[in-house]
C-alpha cells in the first residue's frame, strides 16, 4: 500500500533513470565536465558546428555539374558560388570570430567562474519543448529585427547589406554578417535559454540546431531531408523560402518558421522567384 500511495517511489525504484537523457548526461559529465563548465565551451561548440555543417554543401557547390543527382535539388541551378565568393564569406566569418567573438569569450572566461553542471538531465518532453521554444522565441525576435533592417534604409545600408551581397545564397554566406548582426544574434541565442530557464544540455543542443537550420536555410539546395519537408503543414520555411528573401528582399523575413510572415503579410512562395518561371513543386 505504501508503494501504491507513492507513485514517485515506484518510478524511482523501477525506473531509476527518470530521464532517457540521463545516461548521456552522466557520460558527458564523466568525460568532459571540465570542458563543459568553461564559458568558452558554447562558443567552441557553435563555431565548430557551423563549419562542420557547411562542409557537405561546400563540396556540393564545388562538384557542380559533376554531381547532376545533387544539382537537380539546386534552387537556382544557373547561379553557383565561385571559389572567390566562398573564400570571401569564410574570411568575413573568421575575421568576425577572431576579432570579435573570441576576445569577448576570453574576457567572459576571465571574469566569470566556471558554471555548475546540474546532476540531473532534462526530461525528454522538457528537452524537446525547450529546443522548440527557443527556436520560436528567436524567430519572433529576429523577424522584428530583420524587418526593421530592411524597412529603414540607414539600418540596411549600415548593418545588413553585407548579408545581401549574394542574391543566390550558399552555405558559407550564412554568417557573412556585420559585427552588429553577429552580436545581436549571439545575444539572443545566449539570453533566450536563460529567459526560458532551459537546462544546459537543452541550451547547447538548441544552439547546435539553430546553427544547422541557419546553414540549411542558406545552403541553396532543397533536399528531400530538408526541415521544410519534414515539418508538417508548411510551418517551416526552409531553404526555398529564404532563397526567395535573397531574390526579393521585401518578403520572408522570419529566419526559420513561416507564421509571422503570413500574419504580417510578408510571405512569398518560392514559385514567385523561380528563375525559369515555373512553379516549384
PDB file of C-alpha atoms in Angstrom:
ATOM      1  CA  UNK A   1       0.000   0.000   0.000  1.00  0.00           C
ATOM      2  CA  UNK A   2       2.876   2.345   0.753  1.00  0.00           C
ATOM      3  CA  UNK A   3       4.171   1.861  -2.780  1.00  0.00           C
ATOM      4  CA  UNK A   4       0.734   2.473  -4.233  1.00  0.00           C
ATOM      5  CA  UNK A   5       0.427   5.643  -2.180  1.00  0.00           C
ATOM      6  CA  UNK A   6       3.730   6.953  -3.549  1.00  0.00           C
ATOM      7  CA  UNK A   7       3.903   6.727  -7.378  1.00  0.00           C
ATOM      8  CA  UNK A   8       7.199   8.621  -7.398  1.00  0.00           C
ATOM      9  CA  UNK A   9       8.711   5.908  -5.204  1.00  0.00           C
ATOM     10  CA  UNK A  10       7.627   3.324  -7.768  1.00  0.00           C
ATOM     11  CA  UNK A  11       9.171   5.400 -10.548  1.00  0.00           C
ATOM     12  CA  UNK A  12      12.499   5.762  -8.748  1.00  0.00           C
ATOM     13  CA  UNK A  13      12.706   2.092  -7.817  1.00  0.00           C
ATOM     14  CA  UNK A  14      11.659   0.544 -11.077  1.00  0.00           C
ATOM     15  CA  UNK A  15      12.783   3.275 -13.459  1.00  0.00           C
ATOM     16  CA  UNK A  16      15.906   4.758 -11.811  1.00  0.00           C
ATOM     17  CA  UNK A  17      16.708   6.992 -14.754  1.00  0.00           C
ATOM     18  CA  UNK A  18      13.722   9.292 -14.822  1.00  0.00           C
ATOM     19  CA  UNK A  19      15.060  10.937 -17.957  1.00  0.00           C
ATOM     20  CA  UNK A  20      16.025   8.967 -21.026  1.00  0.00           C
ATOM     21  CA  UNK A  21      18.812  11.513 -21.430  1.00  0.00           C
ATOM     22  CA  UNK A  22      20.355  10.771 -18.035  1.00  0.00           C
ATOM     23  CA  UNK A  23      22.915   8.176 -19.292  1.00  0.00           C
ATOM     24  CA  UNK A  24      24.101  10.637 -21.941  1.00  0.00           C
ATOM     25  CA  UNK A  25      24.339  13.464 -19.415  1.00  0.00           C
ATOM     26  CA  UNK A  26      26.223  11.247 -16.948  1.00  0.00           C
ATOM     27  CA  UNK A  27      28.693  10.198 -19.644  1.00  0.00           C
ATOM     28  CA  UNK A  28      29.290  13.799 -20.707  1.00  0.00           C
ATOM     29  CA  UNK A  29      29.924  14.859 -17.136  1.00  0.00           C
ATOM     30  CA  UNK A  30      32.232  11.915 -16.524  1.00  0.00           C
ATOM     31  CA  UNK A  31      34.468  12.560 -19.530  1.00  0.00           C
ATOM     32  CA  UNK A  32      34.043  16.259 -20.406  1.00  0.00           C
ATOM     33  CA  UNK A  33      32.949  18.036 -17.225  1.00  0.00           C
ATOM     34  CA  UNK A  34      35.884  20.460 -17.094  1.00  0.00           C
ATOM     35  CA  UNK A  35      35.368  21.458 -20.733  1.00  0.00           C
ATOM     36  CA  UNK A  36      31.601  21.890 -20.425  1.00  0.00           C
ATOM     37  CA  UNK A  37      31.918  24.113 -17.372  1.00  0.00           C
ATOM     38  CA  UNK A  38      34.016  26.649 -19.275  1.00  0.00           C
ATOM     39  CA  UNK A  39      32.330  29.778 -20.696  1.00  0.00           C
ATOM     40  CA  UNK A  40      34.320  29.067 -23.866  1.00  0.00           C
ATOM     41  CA  UNK A  41      32.520  25.777 -24.444  1.00  0.00           C
ATOM     42  CA  UNK A  42      29.344  27.165 -26.121  1.00  0.00           C
ATOM     43  CA  UNK A  43      31.468  29.298 -28.468  1.00  0.00           C
ATOM     44  CA  UNK A  44      33.704  26.408 -29.500  1.00  0.00           C
ATOM     45  CA  UNK A  45      30.639  24.185 -29.886  1.00  0.00           C
ATOM     46  CA  UNK A  46      28.761  26.563 -32.186  1.00  0.00           C
ATOM     47  CA  UNK A  47      31.752  27.670 -34.277  1.00  0.00           C
ATOM     48  CA  UNK A  48      32.949  24.128 -34.904  1.00  0.00           C
ATOM     49  CA  UNK A  49      29.371  23.017 -35.654  1.00  0.00           C
ATOM     50  CA  UNK A  50      28.999  25.820 -38.171  1.00  0.00           C
ATOM     51  CA  UNK A  51      31.970  24.816 -40.291  1.00  0.00           C
ATOM     52  CA  UNK A  52      31.158  21.099 -39.994  1.00  0.00           C
ATOM     53  CA  UNK A  53      27.602  21.729 -41.247  1.00  0.00           C
ATOM     54  CA  UNK A  54      28.893  23.893 -44.095  1.00  0.00           C
ATOM     55  CA  UNK A  55      31.346  21.289 -45.434  1.00  0.00           C
ATOM     56  CA  UNK A  56      28.838  18.972 -47.230  1.00  0.00           C
ATOM     57  CA  UNK A  57      27.182  21.911 -49.004  1.00  0.00           C
ATOM     58  CA  UNK A  58      30.543  23.407 -49.967  1.00  0.00           C
ATOM     59  CA  UNK A  59      31.506  20.065 -51.506  1.00  0.00           C
ATOM     60  CA  UNK A  60      28.221  20.030 -53.461  1.00  0.00           C
ATOM     61  CA  UNK A  61      28.935  23.556 -54.738  1.00  0.00           C
ATOM     62  CA  UNK A  62      32.490  22.658 -55.742  1.00  0.00           C
ATOM     63  CA  UNK A  63      31.453  19.458 -57.540  1.00  0.00           C
ATOM     64  CA  UNK A  64      28.758  21.304 -59.513  1.00  0.00           C
ATOM     65  CA  UNK A  65      27.741  19.526 -62.727  1.00  0.00           C
ATOM     66  CA  UNK A  66      29.936  16.551 -61.855  1.00  0.00           C
ATOM     67  CA  UNK A  67      27.159  15.552 -59.472  1.00  0.00           C
ATOM     68  CA  UNK A  68      23.968  16.008 -61.533  1.00  0.00           C
ATOM     69  CA  UNK A  69      21.980  13.976 -58.994  1.00  0.00           C
ATOM     70  CA  UNK A  70      22.756  16.714 -56.437  1.00  0.00           C
ATOM     71  CA  UNK A  71      22.330  19.680 -58.755  1.00  0.00           C
ATOM     72  CA  UNK A  72      18.732  18.755 -59.516  1.00  0.00           C
ATOM     73  CA  UNK A  73      17.944  19.951 -55.989  1.00  0.00           C
ATOM     74  CA  UNK A  74      19.658  23.321 -56.553  1.00  0.00           C
ATOM     75  CA  UNK A  75      17.180  26.161 -56.140  1.00  0.00           C
ATOM     76  CA  UNK A  76      18.984  28.424 -58.606  1.00  0.00           C
ATOM     77  CA  UNK A  77      20.834  25.974 -60.872  1.00  0.00           C
ATOM     78  CA  UNK A  78      22.111  28.696 -63.177  1.00  0.00           C
ATOM     79  CA  UNK A  79      23.890  30.509 -60.338  1.00  0.00           C
ATOM     80  CA  UNK A  80      26.666  28.855 -58.361  1.00  0.00           C
ATOM     81  CA  UNK A  81      29.098  30.347 -55.873  1.00  0.00           C
ATOM     82  CA  UNK A  82      32.659  30.721 -57.100  1.00  0.00           C
ATOM     83  CA  UNK A  83      35.752  29.904 -55.067  1.00  0.00           C
ATOM     84  CA  UNK A  84      36.377  33.615 -54.564  1.00  0.00           C
ATOM     85  CA  UNK A  85      32.875  34.254 -53.174  1.00  0.00           C
ATOM     86  CA  UNK A  86      33.141  31.279 -50.816  1.00  0.00           C
ATOM     87  CA  UNK A  87      36.571  32.418 -49.646  1.00  0.00           C
ATOM     88  CA  UNK A  88      35.213  35.945 -49.115  1.00  0.00           C
ATOM     89  CA  UNK A  89      32.391  34.685 -46.897  1.00  0.00           C
ATOM     90  CA  UNK A  90      34.684  32.330 -44.994  1.00  0.00           C
ATOM     91  CA  UNK A  91      37.104  35.225 -44.485  1.00  0.00           C
ATOM     92  CA  UNK A  92      34.382  37.526 -43.114  1.00  0.00           C
ATOM     93  CA  UNK A  93      33.226  34.771 -40.755  1.00  0.00           C
ATOM     94  CA  UNK A  94      36.736  34.011 -39.500  1.00  0.00           C
ATOM     95  CA  UNK A  95      37.503  37.709 -39.073  1.00  0.00           C
ATOM     96  CA  UNK A  96      34.355  38.269 -37.000  1.00  0.00           C
ATOM     97  CA  UNK A  97      35.086  35.299 -34.793  1.00  0.00           C
ATOM     98  CA  UNK A  98      38.777  36.040 -34.434  1.00  0.00           C
ATOM     99  CA  UNK A  99      38.489  39.749 -33.636  1.00  0.00           C
ATOM    100  CA  UNK A 100      35.029  39.912 -32.030  1.00  0.00           C
ATOM    101  CA  UNK A 101      33.646  36.627 -30.717  1.00  0.00           C
ATOM    102  CA  UNK A 102      36.901  35.133 -29.455  1.00  0.00           C
ATOM    103  CA  UNK A 103      38.061  38.224 -27.465  1.00  0.00           C
ATOM    104  CA  UNK A 104      34.600  38.583 -25.929  1.00  0.00           C
ATOM    105  CA  UNK A 105      34.639  34.897 -24.990  1.00  0.00           C
ATOM    106  CA  UNK A 106      38.094  35.122 -23.446  1.00  0.00           C
ATOM    107  CA  UNK A 107      37.003  38.163 -21.431  1.00  0.00           C
ATOM    108  CA  UNK A 108      33.940  36.270 -20.253  1.00  0.00           C
ATOM    109  CA  UNK A 109      36.122  33.300 -19.340  1.00  0.00           C
ATOM    110  CA  UNK A 110      38.420  35.567 -17.300  1.00  0.00           C
ATOM    111  CA  UNK A 111      35.623  37.386 -15.480  1.00  0.00           C
ATOM    112  CA  UNK A 112      33.122  34.603 -14.975  1.00  0.00           C
ATOM    113  CA  UNK A 113      33.768  31.446 -12.952  1.00  0.00           C
ATOM    114  CA  UNK A 114      33.039  28.033 -14.485  1.00  0.00           C
ATOM    115  CA  UNK A 115      29.357  27.129 -14.340  1.00  0.00           C
ATOM    116  CA  UNK A 116      27.984  24.415 -12.085  1.00  0.00           C
ATOM    117  CA  UNK A 117      26.520  21.489 -14.005  1.00  0.00           C
ATOM    118  CA  UNK A 118      23.194  20.087 -12.753  1.00  0.00           C
ATOM    119  CA  UNK A 119      23.232  16.448 -11.673  1.00  0.00           C
ATOM    120  CA  UNK A 120      20.019  15.519 -13.464  1.00  0.00           C
ATOM    121  CA  UNK A 121      19.351  15.597 -17.182  1.00  0.00           C
ATOM    122  CA  UNK A 122      16.200  17.257 -18.501  1.00  0.00           C
ATOM    123  CA  UNK A 123      13.147  15.108 -19.073  1.00  0.00           C
ATOM    124  CA  UNK A 124      12.640  14.309 -22.739  1.00  0.00           C
ATOM    125  CA  UNK A 125       9.447  16.400 -23.147  1.00  0.00           C
ATOM    126  CA  UNK A 126      11.149  19.324 -21.379  1.00  0.00           C
ATOM    127  CA  UNK A 127      14.193  18.901 -23.618  1.00  0.00           C
ATOM    128  CA  UNK A 128      12.164  18.900 -26.846  1.00  0.00           C
ATOM    129  CA  UNK A 129       9.895  21.747 -25.716  1.00  0.00           C
ATOM    130  CA  UNK A 130      12.927  23.802 -24.714  1.00  0.00           C
ATOM    131  CA  UNK A 131      14.537  23.491 -28.132  1.00  0.00           C
ATOM    132  CA  UNK A 132      11.319  24.353 -29.977  1.00  0.00           C
ATOM    133  CA  UNK A 133      10.548  27.178 -27.544  1.00  0.00           C
ATOM    134  CA  UNK A 134      13.976  28.743 -28.011  1.00  0.00           C
ATOM    135  CA  UNK A 135      13.675  28.490 -31.795  1.00  0.00           C
ATOM    136  CA  UNK A 136      10.226  30.096 -31.751  1.00  0.00           C
ATOM    137  CA  UNK A 137      11.330  32.932 -29.474  1.00  0.00           C
ATOM    138  CA  UNK A 138      14.380  33.609 -31.627  1.00  0.00           C
ATOM    139  CA  UNK A 139      12.168  33.510 -34.718  1.00  0.00           C
ATOM    140  CA  UNK A 140       9.999  36.332 -33.364  1.00  0.00           C
ATOM    141  CA  UNK A 141      12.964  38.431 -32.237  1.00  0.00           C
ATOM    142  CA  UNK A 142      14.819  38.100 -35.496  1.00  0.00           C
ATOM    143  CA  UNK A 143      11.677  38.693 -37.575  1.00  0.00           C
ATOM    144  CA  UNK A 144      11.243  42.133 -35.968  1.00  0.00           C
ATOM    145  CA  UNK A 145      14.968  42.916 -36.195  1.00  0.00           C
ATOM    146  CA  UNK A 146      15.128  41.753 -39.815  1.00  0.00           C
ATOM    147  CA  UNK A 147      12.018  43.637 -40.893  1.00  0.00           C
ATOM    148  CA  UNK A 148      13.299  46.900 -39.394  1.00  0.00           C
ATOM    149  CA  UNK A 149      16.700  46.487 -41.037  1.00  0.00           C
ATOM    150  CA  UNK A 150      15.017  46.201 -44.419  1.00  0.00           C
ATOM    151  CA  UNK A 151      12.377  48.899 -43.955  1.00  0.00           C
ATOM    152  CA  UNK A 152      14.750  51.526 -42.518  1.00  0.00           C
ATOM    153  CA  UNK A 153      17.316  52.224 -45.203  1.00  0.00           C
ATOM    154  CA  UNK A 154      20.011  53.515 -42.842  1.00  0.00           C
ATOM    155  CA  UNK A 155      19.893  50.273 -40.859  1.00  0.00           C
ATOM    156  CA  UNK A 156      20.016  48.218 -44.039  1.00  0.00           C
ATOM    157  CA  UNK A 157      22.933  50.070 -45.609  1.00  0.00           C
ATOM    158  CA  UNK A 158      24.892  50.367 -42.386  1.00  0.00           C
ATOM    159  CA  UNK A 159      24.436  46.881 -40.951  1.00  0.00           C
ATOM    160  CA  UNK A 160      22.555  44.348 -43.071  1.00  0.00           C
ATOM    161  CA  UNK A 161      23.597  44.976 -46.669  1.00  0.00           C
ATOM    162  CA  UNK A 162      26.701  42.788 -46.425  1.00  0.00           C
ATOM    163  CA  UNK A 163      24.491  39.732 -45.934  1.00  0.00           C
ATOM    164  CA  UNK A 164      22.632  40.512 -49.168  1.00  0.00           C
ATOM    165  CA  UNK A 165      25.734  40.750 -51.295  1.00  0.00           C
ATOM    166  CA  UNK A 166      24.654  37.468 -52.910  1.00  0.00           C
ATOM    167  CA  UNK A 167      21.137  37.016 -54.325  1.00  0.00           C
ATOM    168  CA  UNK A 168      21.715  33.260 -54.573  1.00  0.00           C
ATOM    169  CA  UNK A 169      22.599  32.156 -51.033  1.00  0.00           C
ATOM    170  CA  UNK A 170      25.034  29.344 -50.256  1.00  0.00           C
ATOM    171  CA  UNK A 171      26.131  27.724 -47.018  1.00  0.00           C
ATOM    172  CA  UNK A 172      29.182  29.869 -46.277  1.00  0.00           C
ATOM    173  CA  UNK A 173      27.083  33.032 -46.730  1.00  0.00           C
ATOM    174  CA  UNK A 174      25.124  32.138 -43.585  1.00  0.00           C
ATOM    175  CA  UNK A 175      27.449  34.032 -41.274  1.00  0.00           C
ATOM    176  CA  UNK A 176      28.683  36.586 -43.760  1.00  0.00           C
ATOM    177  CA  UNK A 177      27.442  39.270 -41.389  1.00  0.00           C
ATOM    178  CA  UNK A 178      28.421  42.622 -39.989  1.00  0.00           C
ATOM    179  CA  UNK A 179      29.559  42.825 -36.376  1.00  0.00           C
ATOM    180  CA  UNK A 180      26.252  44.338 -35.201  1.00  0.00           C
ATOM    181  CA  UNK A 181      24.154  41.497 -36.619  1.00  0.00           C
ATOM    182  CA  UNK A 182      26.516  38.845 -35.288  1.00  0.00           C
ATOM    183  CA  UNK A 183      26.373  40.382 -31.805  1.00  0.00           C
ATOM    184  CA  UNK A 184      22.586  40.624 -31.934  1.00  0.00           C
ATOM    185  CA  UNK A 185      22.141  37.003 -32.986  1.00  0.00           C
ATOM    186  CA  UNK A 186      24.651  35.863 -30.389  1.00  0.00           C
ATOM    187  CA  UNK A 187      22.920  37.913 -27.685  1.00  0.00           C
ATOM    188  CA  UNK A 188      19.523  36.323 -28.330  1.00  0.00           C
ATOM    189  CA  UNK A 189      20.818  32.769 -28.611  1.00  0.00           C
ATOM    190  CA  UNK A 190      22.557  33.280 -25.268  1.00  0.00           C
ATOM    191  CA  UNK A 191      19.746  35.170 -23.499  1.00  0.00           C
ATOM    192  CA  UNK A 192      16.742  33.123 -24.615  1.00  0.00           C
ATOM    193  CA  UNK A 193      17.681  29.874 -22.804  1.00  0.00           C
ATOM    194  CA  UNK A 194      18.155  31.962 -19.649  1.00  0.00           C
ATOM    195  CA  UNK A 195      14.725  33.539 -20.069  1.00  0.00           C
ATOM    196  CA  UNK A 196      13.151  30.127 -20.653  1.00  0.00           C
ATOM    197  CA  UNK A 197      15.192  28.571 -17.811  1.00  0.00           C
ATOM    198  CA  UNK A 198      16.499  25.853 -20.104  1.00  0.00           C
ATOM    199  CA  UNK A 199      18.742  23.054 -18.904  1.00  0.00           C
ATOM    200  CA  UNK A 200      22.350  23.369 -20.092  1.00  0.00           C
ATOM    201  CA  UNK A 201      22.003  20.301 -22.303  1.00  0.00           C
ATOM    202  CA  UNK A 202      18.875  21.817 -23.857  1.00  0.00           C
ATOM    203  CA  UNK A 203      20.717  25.117 -24.348  1.00  0.00           C
ATOM    204  CA  UNK A 204      23.670  23.543 -26.118  1.00  0.00           C
ATOM    205  CA  UNK A 205      21.530  21.364 -28.362  1.00  0.00           C
ATOM    206  CA  UNK A 206      19.368  24.381 -29.217  1.00  0.00           C
ATOM    207  CA  UNK A 207      22.492  26.309 -30.232  1.00  0.00           C
ATOM    208  CA  UNK A 208      23.669  23.475 -32.494  1.00  0.00           C
ATOM    209  CA  UNK A 209      20.190  23.019 -34.010  1.00  0.00           C
ATOM    210  CA  UNK A 210      19.965  26.762 -34.585  1.00  0.00           C
ATOM    211  CA  UNK A 211      23.314  26.727 -36.387  1.00  0.00           C
ATOM    212  CA  UNK A 212      22.224  23.771 -38.526  1.00  0.00           C
ATOM    213  CA  UNK A 213      18.885  25.194 -39.612  1.00  0.00           C
ATOM    214  CA  UNK A 214      20.541  28.552 -40.345  1.00  0.00           C
ATOM    215  CA  UNK A 215      23.085  26.860 -42.616  1.00  0.00           C
ATOM    216  CA  UNK A 216      20.350  24.806 -44.246  1.00  0.00           C
ATOM    217  CA  UNK A 217      18.254  27.934 -44.876  1.00  0.00           C
ATOM    218  CA  UNK A 218      21.157  29.458 -46.813  1.00  0.00           C
ATOM    219  CA  UNK A 219      22.511  26.312 -48.486  1.00  0.00           C
ATOM    220  CA  UNK A 220      20.776  26.882 -51.841  1.00  0.00           C
ATOM    221  CA  UNK A 221      19.526  23.274 -52.048  1.00  0.00           C
ATOM    222  CA  UNK A 222      16.089  21.862 -51.275  1.00  0.00           C
ATOM    223  CA  UNK A 223      16.934  18.245 -50.471  1.00  0.00           C
ATOM    224  CA  UNK A 224      14.245  15.679 -49.570  1.00  0.00           C
ATOM    225  CA  UNK A 225      15.522  15.687 -45.971  1.00  0.00           C
ATOM    226  CA  UNK A 226      15.280  19.467 -45.579  1.00  0.00           C
ATOM    227  CA  UNK A 227      13.471  20.536 -42.414  1.00  0.00           C
ATOM    228  CA  UNK A 228      10.804  22.273 -44.505  1.00  0.00           C
ATOM    229  CA  UNK A 229       9.856  18.875 -45.965  1.00  0.00           C
ATOM    230  CA  UNK A 230       9.890  17.115 -42.596  1.00  0.00           C
ATOM    231  CA  UNK A 231       7.953  19.660 -40.506  1.00  0.00           C
ATOM    232  CA  UNK A 232       4.254  19.249 -41.469  1.00  0.00           C
ATOM    233  CA  UNK A 233       1.654  21.771 -42.617  1.00  0.00           C
ATOM    234  CA  UNK A 234       4.212  24.091 -44.216  1.00  0.00           C
ATOM    235  CA  UNK A 235       5.019  25.519 -40.773  1.00  0.00           C
ATOM    236  CA  UNK A 236       8.737  25.701 -41.531  1.00  0.00           C
ATOM    237  CA  UNK A 237      10.107  27.928 -44.280  1.00  0.00           C
ATOM    238  CA  UNK A 238      13.430  26.315 -45.082  1.00  0.00           C
ATOM    239  CA  UNK A 239      15.844  26.901 -47.972  1.00  0.00           C
ATOM    240  CA  UNK A 240      13.234  27.733 -50.611  1.00  0.00           C
ATOM    241  CA  UNK A 241      11.606  30.480 -48.549  1.00  0.00           C
ATOM    242  CA  UNK A 242      14.903  32.068 -47.585  1.00  0.00           C
ATOM    243  CA  UNK A 243      16.103  31.825 -51.169  1.00  0.00           C
ATOM    244  CA  UNK A 244      13.129  33.998 -52.128  1.00  0.00           C
ATOM    245  CA  UNK A 245      14.164  36.529 -49.483  1.00  0.00           C
ATOM    246  CA  UNK A 246      17.588  36.916 -51.074  1.00  0.00           C
ATOM    247  CA  UNK A 247      15.998  37.357 -54.517  1.00  0.00           C
ATOM    248  CA  UNK A 248      13.114  39.526 -53.306  1.00  0.00           C
ATOM    249  CA  UNK A 249      14.232  41.189 -50.032  1.00  0.00           C
ATOM    250  CA  UNK A 250      10.771  42.598 -49.274  1.00  0.00           C
ATOM    251  CA  UNK A 251       9.442  39.194 -48.180  1.00  0.00           C
ATOM    252  CA  UNK A 252      10.109  36.187 -45.923  1.00  0.00           C
ATOM    253  CA  UNK A 253      11.839  37.922 -43.034  1.00  0.00           C
ATOM    254  CA  UNK A 254      11.454  35.127 -40.492  1.00  0.00           C
ATOM    255  CA  UNK A 255      14.624  33.045 -40.215  1.00  0.00           C
ATOM    256  CA  UNK A 256      13.009  29.628 -39.780  1.00  0.00           C
ATOM    257  CA  UNK A 257       9.243  29.336 -39.378  1.00  0.00           C
ATOM    258  CA  UNK A 258       6.700  30.975 -41.655  1.00  0.00           C
ATOM    259  CA  UNK A 259       3.852  32.048 -39.381  1.00  0.00           C
ATOM    260  CA  UNK A 260       4.996  35.641 -38.715  1.00  0.00           C
ATOM    261  CA  UNK A 261       5.392  36.354 -42.427  1.00  0.00           C
ATOM    262  CA  UNK A 262       1.878  35.042 -43.044  1.00  0.00           C
ATOM    263  CA  UNK A 263       0.435  37.019 -40.125  1.00  0.00           C
ATOM    264  CA  UNK A 264       2.006  40.324 -41.250  1.00  0.00           C
ATOM    265  CA  UNK A 265       1.594  39.794 -44.999  1.00  0.00           C
ATOM    266  CA  UNK A 266       5.292  39.478 -45.885  1.00  0.00           C
ATOM    267  CA  UNK A 267       5.150  35.865 -47.070  1.00  0.00           C
ATOM    268  CA  UNK A 268       6.085  34.954 -50.639  1.00  0.00           C
ATOM    269  CA  UNK A 269       6.123  31.492 -52.183  1.00  0.00           C
ATOM    270  CA  UNK A 270       9.203  30.137 -53.912  1.00  0.00           C
ATOM    271  CA  UNK A 271       7.390  29.972 -57.261  1.00  0.00           C
ATOM    272  CA  UNK A 272       7.411  33.797 -57.282  1.00  0.00           C
ATOM    273  CA  UNK A 273      11.177  33.864 -57.697  1.00  0.00           C
ATOM    274  CA  UNK A 274      11.702  30.615 -59.615  1.00  0.00           C
ATOM    275  CA  UNK A 275      14.374  31.526 -62.221  1.00  0.00           C
ATOM    276  CA  UNK A 276      12.728  29.582 -65.054  1.00  0.00           C
ATOM    277  CA  UNK A 277       9.298  30.979 -64.235  1.00  0.00           C
ATOM    278  CA  UNK A 278       7.805  27.573 -63.493  1.00  0.00           C
ATOM    279  CA  UNK A 279       6.017  26.807 -60.302  1.00  0.00           C
ATOM    280  CA  UNK A 280       8.156  24.940 -57.814  1.00  0.00           C
ATOM    281  CA  UNK A 281       6.998  21.509 -56.844  1.00  0.00           C
TER     282      UNK A 281
END
